[in-house]
Amino acid sequence: MLSKITSMFKPKIAQKHIKILVIEDTEVDQRVACAAIERGGYTVLKAYDGKSGLEVAKEQKPQLIILDYNLPDIKGPEVCSLLKANIDTTHIPVLFLTSLTDPNYVVNCFEQGENYLSKPITPKLLLKHIDSILKDTLPPS
């Protein structure tokens, strides 16, 4: 039974060399997302605001960025725009993870060509989204 539970947290393409940056200012949400990602076998990078998230993205070049919409310094859409405007980070997919469910916020995420997931989340749902995004963006191994 334990192996069945553990295997549900292992996306098909999970590998330690795949880095995922979580830009989230709320401690609880940061812990939940990071724990799920680590259980999925990925390497987690963390940032608690937009400015540090941009720096980590440029330095570490993760394969995916999970981005909160409401950050204390720079709002998520602006962070996303800055990432897409930079040649070093333009190719990195972004998954907006936010408690905002107003259709205008959701549309804003999709207008940027990015993914959207509403909080609260379950680890399994988050990992399924990560697996789907990475499957479409990473070269076959």
Short mmCIF file of C-alpha atoms in Angstrom, two decimals, residues 55-115:
data_model
loop_
_atom_site.label_atom_id
_atom_site.label_comp_id
_atom_site.label_asym_id
_atom_site.label_seq_id
_atom_site.Cartn_x
_atom_site.Cartn_y
_atom_site.Cartn_z
CA GLU A 55 17.38 36.85 -9.72
CA VAL A 56 17.09 33.14 -8.94
CA ALA A 57 15.53 32.47 -12.35
CA LYS A 58 18.39 34.25 -14.15
CA GLU A 59 21.10 32.53 -12.09
CA GLN A 60 19.67 29.01 -11.82
CA LYS A 61 17.64 28.74 -15.05
CA PRO A 62 14.93 26.39 -13.75
CA GLN A 63 12.87 24.27 -16.11
CA LEU A 64 9.61 25.61 -14.60
CA ILE A 65 8.54 28.55 -12.44
CA ILE A 66 5.55 28.39 -10.12
CA LEU A 67 4.48 31.98 -9.51
CA ASP A 68 2.04 33.52 -7.06
CA TYR A 69 -0.09 36.31 -8.50
CA ASN A 70 0.05 38.59 -5.45
CA LEU A 71 3.60 39.21 -4.29
CA PRO A 72 4.68 41.95 -1.88
CA ASP A 73 6.94 43.86 -4.28
CA ILE A 74 6.16 43.02 -7.91
CA LYS A 75 2.88 41.40 -8.93
CA GLY A 76 3.07 38.01 -10.61
CA PRO A 77 2.03 39.18 -14.10
CA GLU A 78 4.79 41.80 -14.10
CA VAL A 79 7.32 39.20 -12.93
CA CYS A 80 6.14 36.95 -15.76
CA SER A 81 6.48 39.79 -18.30
CA LEU A 82 10.02 40.51 -17.10
CA LEU A 83 10.91 36.82 -17.36
CA LYS A 84 9.54 36.63 -20.91
CA ALA A 85 11.39 39.82 -21.92
CA ASN A 86 14.76 38.41 -20.82
CA ILE A 87 16.57 36.22 -23.34
CA ASP A 88 17.90 33.99 -20.54
CA THR A 89 14.47 33.21 -19.08
CA THR A 90 12.01 33.70 -21.93
CA HIS A 91 11.76 29.97 -22.62
CA ILE A 92 10.89 28.97 -19.03
CA PRO A 93 7.22 28.03 -18.62
CA VAL A 94 5.32 29.69 -15.78
CA LEU A 95 2.52 28.18 -13.73
CA PHE A 96 0.50 30.82 -11.89
CA LEU A 97 -0.61 29.42 -8.55
CA THR A 98 -3.01 31.77 -6.83
CA SER A 99 -6.10 31.99 -4.69
CA LEU A 100 -7.52 34.62 -7.05
CA THR A 101 -10.37 33.10 -9.00
CA ASP A 102 -11.92 36.20 -10.54
CA PRO A 103 -12.17 35.55 -14.29
CA ASN A 104 -10.22 38.73 -15.05
CA TYR A 105 -7.17 37.38 -13.17
CA VAL A 106 -7.47 33.99 -14.81
CA VAL A 107 -7.74 35.54 -18.28
CA ASN A 108 -4.71 37.72 -17.53
CA CYS A 109 -2.65 34.59 -16.82
CA PHE A 110 -3.77 32.89 -20.02
CA GLU A 111 -3.26 36.05 -22.10
CA GLN A 112 0.39 35.83 -21.17
CA GLY A 113 0.37 32.34 -22.62
CA GLU A 114 0.96 30.78 -19.23
CA ASN A 115 -0.67 28.15 -17.07
#
